[in-house]
């Protein structure tokens, strides 16, 4: 299945205002909150089947009550008692653990939001796709970890994958009404993050507080750090490759600090179609919630005269080596994207725990990629178990290599090796 040619759901397209039932995986996060804000404004149009969270039982219970959900599940089994207590007498069924997340995804609902952070979201989001749901996908790590497998199984089940990520949502909108074979290339825009103009030595020693201060978007900590390293754009290259069946050389990145143009599609005749809007995730989420119709959303309207200037510049992979690492992994193929993603999750976690420098994030990812490929972890995962096995082993490898990287005071961009040079693959 290709996300740009979604299979229409007959009931929904016949009557776009028919009630749609929803499941929110990762309801307590930033994307979850934006989605809930939209749902609350559209009472009667949506019914919530299930909500999930990692461990915040109190917040999840409040949401479940407010939304009238039928099922609430926490990943952390230790949070079960608190969730059960908080929802006693409410009629909301309660679950905990990995299996409860999958159960939430498998319960009958028309539409499932995949908004868990990291590979932790893969199993449940895939379960939703495998029962043929409309999957509004924010959890890009699922596609980086196991994109081919995910899209293949979604297609086999007749699922529709709608991109929530603002860039891919923009591409999706800019592709509708045109023939796929007429697309020449796509251009993902990147804000450049908080260190866009910073000197290399400042970037390498950036603090957690500095990295979490994103200029345009308010998001969860993992994706905010990814934006600061520009690994986020690297993950998005791989996400675009899977969502739209594009070759790596058809996906470009341009830095656009105002975050108004959310991405662009270039066609064979030279036409370029972009989607614009204020930087507010409620716009792409509203598009997914109402698709194929549209919602009257609350996001601030674009005022181009006030914005005044839109600027564009080439990304600098010397200062932001993570972007080159991700492109190298995409071009290499096989298990490299799975390894890249897992190594990055470990690196970001260590940075947020203040055990690794900011520059150490890309350094660790690079070293793990090299080590994994020298150990011949070459095959692309064919099954969920294989993907999770590679992910797990990569995490072990990253923890083995971590002390060596963490001990280094600074990190030289590492562009001297194959991973830093897009277009060169490792044999
Ligand atoms: P967040 O950290 O704010 O929220 C993450 C959600 O996932 C929470 O509900 C949390 O409880 C849950 N969760 C975390 N770890 C879990 C685990 N191990 N098992 C089960 N549940 C777990 O993150 P976010 O900013 O909402 O981002 C969610 C996803 O959407 C990420 O993949 C991110 O890259 C993507 N995304 C986010 C934005 C944004 O604006 N926030 C934009 C584009 C894409
Ligand atoms: Mg994005």
Tab-separated table of N, CA, C and O in Angstrom, residues 2-53:
chain	number	residue	atom	x	y	z
A	2	UNK	N	0.422	2.246	-0.710
A	2	UNK	CA	1.171	3.481	-0.723
A	2	UNK	C	0.328	4.552	-0.058
A	2	UNK	O	-0.844	4.714	-0.359
A	3	UNK	N	0.972	5.264	0.859
A	3	UNK	CA	0.203	6.222	1.643
A	3	UNK	C	-0.358	7.341	0.802
A	3	UNK	O	-1.329	7.969	1.157
A	4	UNK	N	0.255	7.604	-0.356
A	4	UNK	CA	-0.235	8.721	-1.157
A	4	UNK	C	-1.469	8.345	-1.969
A	4	UNK	O	-2.085	9.165	-2.603
A	5	UNK	N	-1.785	7.039	-1.948
A	5	UNK	CA	-2.989	6.617	-2.655
A	5	UNK	C	-3.852	5.838	-1.677
A	5	UNK	O	-4.011	4.624	-1.790
A	6	UNK	N	-4.361	6.527	-0.660
A	6	UNK	CA	-5.059	5.786	0.380
A	6	UNK	C	-6.306	5.106	-0.143
A	6	UNK	O	-6.987	5.616	-1.014
A	7	UNK	N	-6.525	3.947	0.393
A	7	UNK	CA	-7.728	3.198	0.067
A	7	UNK	C	-8.862	3.879	0.803
A	7	UNK	O	-8.793	4.118	1.992
A	8	UNK	N	-9.917	4.220	0.106
A	8	UNK	CA	-10.943	4.953	0.823
A	8	UNK	C	-11.815	3.999	1.620
A	8	UNK	O	-12.090	2.880	1.205
A	9	UNK	N	-12.211	4.470	2.756
A	9	UNK	CA	-13.078	3.705	3.641
A	9	UNK	C	-14.501	4.099	3.255
A	9	UNK	O	-14.896	5.238	3.409
A	10	UNK	N	-15.283	3.155	2.727
A	10	UNK	CA	-16.531	3.525	2.074
A	10	UNK	C	-17.473	4.288	2.999
A	10	UNK	O	-18.014	5.321	2.616
A	11	UNK	N	-17.623	3.828	4.239
A	11	UNK	CA	-18.556	4.503	5.149
A	11	UNK	C	-18.122	5.941	5.381
A	11	UNK	O	-18.933	6.868	5.352
A	12	UNK	N	-16.803	6.129	5.576
A	12	UNK	CA	-16.313	7.471	5.879
A	12	UNK	C	-16.454	8.397	4.678
A	12	UNK	O	-16.850	9.538	4.819
A	13	UNK	N	-16.114	7.897	3.457
A	13	UNK	CA	-16.147	8.817	2.338
A	13	UNK	C	-17.582	9.121	1.918
A	13	UNK	O	-17.864	10.196	1.431
A	14	UNK	N	-18.488	8.164	2.150
A	14	UNK	CA	-19.875	8.431	1.788
A	14	UNK	C	-20.438	9.520	2.690
A	14	UNK	O	-21.203	10.365	2.255
A	15	UNK	N	-20.052	9.517	3.928
A	15	UNK	CA	-20.583	10.500	4.865
A	15	UNK	C	-19.474	10.960	5.794
A	15	UNK	O	-19.248	10.373	6.844
A	16	UNK	N	-18.774	12.024	5.402
A	16	UNK	CA	-17.610	12.429	6.177
A	16	UNK	C	-17.926	12.853	7.605
A	16	UNK	O	-17.034	12.919	8.429
A	17	UNK	N	-19.183	13.162	7.914
A	17	UNK	CA	-19.441	13.555	9.294
A	17	UNK	C	-20.019	12.401	10.120
A	17	UNK	O	-20.455	12.585	11.236
A	18	UNK	N	-20.000	11.185	9.574
A	18	UNK	CA	-20.403	10.029	10.372
A	18	UNK	C	-19.443	9.908	11.545
A	18	UNK	O	-18.275	10.252	11.433
A	19	UNK	N	-19.942	9.403	12.691
A	19	UNK	CA	-19.068	9.272	13.856
A	19	UNK	C	-17.918	8.322	13.542
A	19	UNK	O	-18.100	7.293	12.906
A	20	UNK	N	-16.737	8.714	13.975
A	20	UNK	CA	-15.551	7.884	13.756
A	20	UNK	C	-15.051	7.456	15.142
A	20	UNK	O	-14.925	8.299	16.033
A	21	UNK	N	-14.743	6.165	15.305
A	21	UNK	CA	-14.211	5.730	16.595
A	21	UNK	C	-12.688	5.736	16.542
A	21	UNK	O	-12.084	5.383	15.522
A	22	UNK	N	-12.086	6.146	17.655
A	22	UNK	CA	-10.652	6.411	17.682
A	22	UNK	C	-9.949	5.651	18.797
A	22	UNK	O	-10.504	5.475	19.880
A	23	UNK	N	-8.690	5.274	18.530
A	23	UNK	CA	-7.808	4.759	19.570
A	23	UNK	C	-6.561	5.617	19.578
A	23	UNK	O	-5.995	5.900	18.513
A	24	UNK	N	-6.147	6.043	20.764
A	24	UNK	CA	-4.996	6.939	20.866
A	24	UNK	C	-3.851	6.227	21.577
A	24	UNK	O	-3.863	6.079	22.806
A	25	UNK	N	-2.870	5.774	20.797
A	25	UNK	CA	-1.668	5.144	21.374
A	25	UNK	C	-0.680	6.268	21.678
A	25	UNK	O	-0.248	6.971	20.769
A	26	UNK	N	-0.350	6.456	22.950
A	26	UNK	CA	0.490	7.593	23.331
A	26	UNK	C	-0.358	8.832	23.591
A	26	UNK	O	-0.006	9.940	23.197
A	27	UNK	N	-1.495	8.620	24.283
A	27	UNK	CA	-2.466	9.707	24.484
A	27	UNK	C	-1.938	10.822	25.371
A	27	UNK	O	-2.399	11.961	25.283
A	28	UNK	N	-0.976	10.518	26.251
A	28	UNK	CA	-0.537	11.522	27.230
A	28	UNK	C	0.617	12.392	26.727
A	28	UNK	O	1.103	13.257	27.454
A	29	UNK	N	1.068	12.179	25.499
A	29	UNK	CA	2.193	12.956	24.981
A	29	UNK	C	1.758	14.222	24.267
A	29	UNK	O	0.588	14.621	24.306
A	30	UNK	N	2.729	14.827	23.601
A	30	UNK	CA	2.490	16.092	22.915
A	30	UNK	C	1.537	15.925	21.724
A	30	UNK	O	0.556	16.680	21.587
A	31	UNK	N	1.767	14.929	20.887
A	31	UNK	CA	0.864	14.682	19.759
A	31	UNK	C	-0.500	14.229	20.287
A	31	UNK	O	-1.549	14.649	19.785
A	32	UNK	N	-0.479	13.400	21.336
A	32	UNK	CA	-1.728	12.977	21.970
A	32	UNK	C	-2.538	14.182	22.441
A	32	UNK	O	-3.750	14.267	22.190
A	33	UNK	N	-1.871	15.138	23.075
A	33	UNK	CA	-2.577	16.322	23.612
A	33	UNK	C	-3.172	17.162	22.483
A	33	UNK	O	-4.312	17.646	22.599
A	34	UNK	N	-2.435	17.326	21.401
A	34	UNK	CA	-2.966	18.106	20.270
A	34	UNK	C	-4.178	17.404	19.666
A	34	UNK	O	-5.150	18.052	19.263
A	35	UNK	N	-4.123	16.083	19.617
A	35	UNK	CA	-5.239	15.311	19.057
A	35	UNK	C	-6.468	15.440	19.957
A	35	UNK	O	-7.582	15.670	19.475
A	36	UNK	N	-6.244	15.335	21.259
A	36	UNK	CA	-7.360	15.412	22.212
A	36	UNK	C	-7.988	16.807	22.186
A	36	UNK	O	-9.207	16.961	22.258
A	37	UNK	N	-7.160	17.819	22.018
A	37	UNK	CA	-7.693	19.181	21.905
A	37	UNK	C	-8.687	19.271	20.737
A	37	UNK	O	-9.761	19.868	20.868
A	38	UNK	N	-8.340	18.654	19.619
A	38	UNK	CA	-9.226	18.678	18.445
A	38	UNK	C	-10.498	17.867	18.695
A	38	UNK	O	-11.598	18.298	18.361
A	39	UNK	N	-10.328	16.694	19.315
A	39	UNK	CA	-11.490	15.825	19.550
A	39	UNK	C	-12.511	16.511	20.454
A	39	UNK	O	-13.713	16.456	20.228
A	40	UNK	N	-12.000	17.180	21.494
A	40	UNK	CA	-12.903	17.831	22.457
A	40	UNK	C	-13.727	18.935	21.807
A	40	UNK	O	-14.804	19.274	22.278
A	41	UNK	N	-13.188	19.527	20.744
A	41	UNK	CA	-13.935	20.580	20.047
A	41	UNK	C	-14.970	20.005	19.097
A	41	UNK	O	-15.738	20.744	18.492
A	42	UNK	N	-14.947	18.687	18.900
A	42	UNK	CA	-15.807	18.060	17.895
A	42	UNK	C	-16.644	16.955	18.534
A	42	UNK	O	-16.730	15.855	18.010
A	43	UNK	N	-17.208	17.255	19.674
A	43	UNK	CA	-18.032	16.260	20.374
A	43	UNK	C	-19.136	15.751	19.447
A	43	UNK	O	-19.747	16.528	18.719
A	44	UNK	N	-19.377	14.479	19.461
A	44	UNK	CA	-20.428	13.923	18.601
A	44	UNK	C	-19.866	13.411	17.293
A	44	UNK	O	-20.476	12.581	16.630
A	45	UNK	N	-18.704	13.897	16.915
A	45	UNK	CA	-18.114	13.441	15.655
A	45	UNK	C	-17.149	12.272	15.890
A	45	UNK	O	-16.902	11.485	14.999
A	46	UNK	N	-16.601	12.227	17.121
A	46	UNK	CA	-15.628	11.181	17.439
A	46	UNK	C	-16.016	10.483	18.732
A	46	UNK	O	-16.513	11.118	19.661
A	47	UNK	N	-15.738	9.194	18.769
A	47	UNK	CA	-15.934	8.420	19.992
A	47	UNK	C	-14.614	7.736	20.292
A	47	UNK	O	-13.982	7.208	19.372
A	48	UNK	N	-14.173	7.773	21.548
A	48	UNK	CA	-12.851	7.206	21.858
A	48	UNK	C	-13.001	5.789	22.391
A	48	UNK	O	-13.687	5.559	23.394
A	49	UNK	N	-12.364	4.871	21.713
A	49	UNK	CA	-12.405	3.462	22.106
A	49	UNK	C	-11.359	3.176	23.187
A	49	UNK	O	-11.665	2.604	24.226
A	50	UNK	N	-10.106	3.583	22.921
A	50	UNK	CA	-9.025	3.214	23.849
A	50	UNK	C	-7.953	4.295	23.894
A	50	UNK	O	-7.727	5.007	22.907
A	51	UNK	N	-7.316	4.406	25.061
A	51	UNK	CA	-6.190	5.340	25.234
A	51	UNK	C	-5.057	4.597	25.941
A	51	UNK	O	-5.308	3.726	26.775
A	52	UNK	N	-3.808	4.944	25.593
A	52	UNK	CA	-2.676	4.297	26.259
A	52	UNK	C	-1.627	5.334	26.667
A	52	UNK	O	-1.577	6.431	26.123
A	53	UNK	N	-0.793	4.918	27.641
A	53	UNK	CA	0.330	5.755	28.080
A	53	UNK	C	1.451	4.840	28.543
A	53	UNK	O	1.242	3.626	28.699
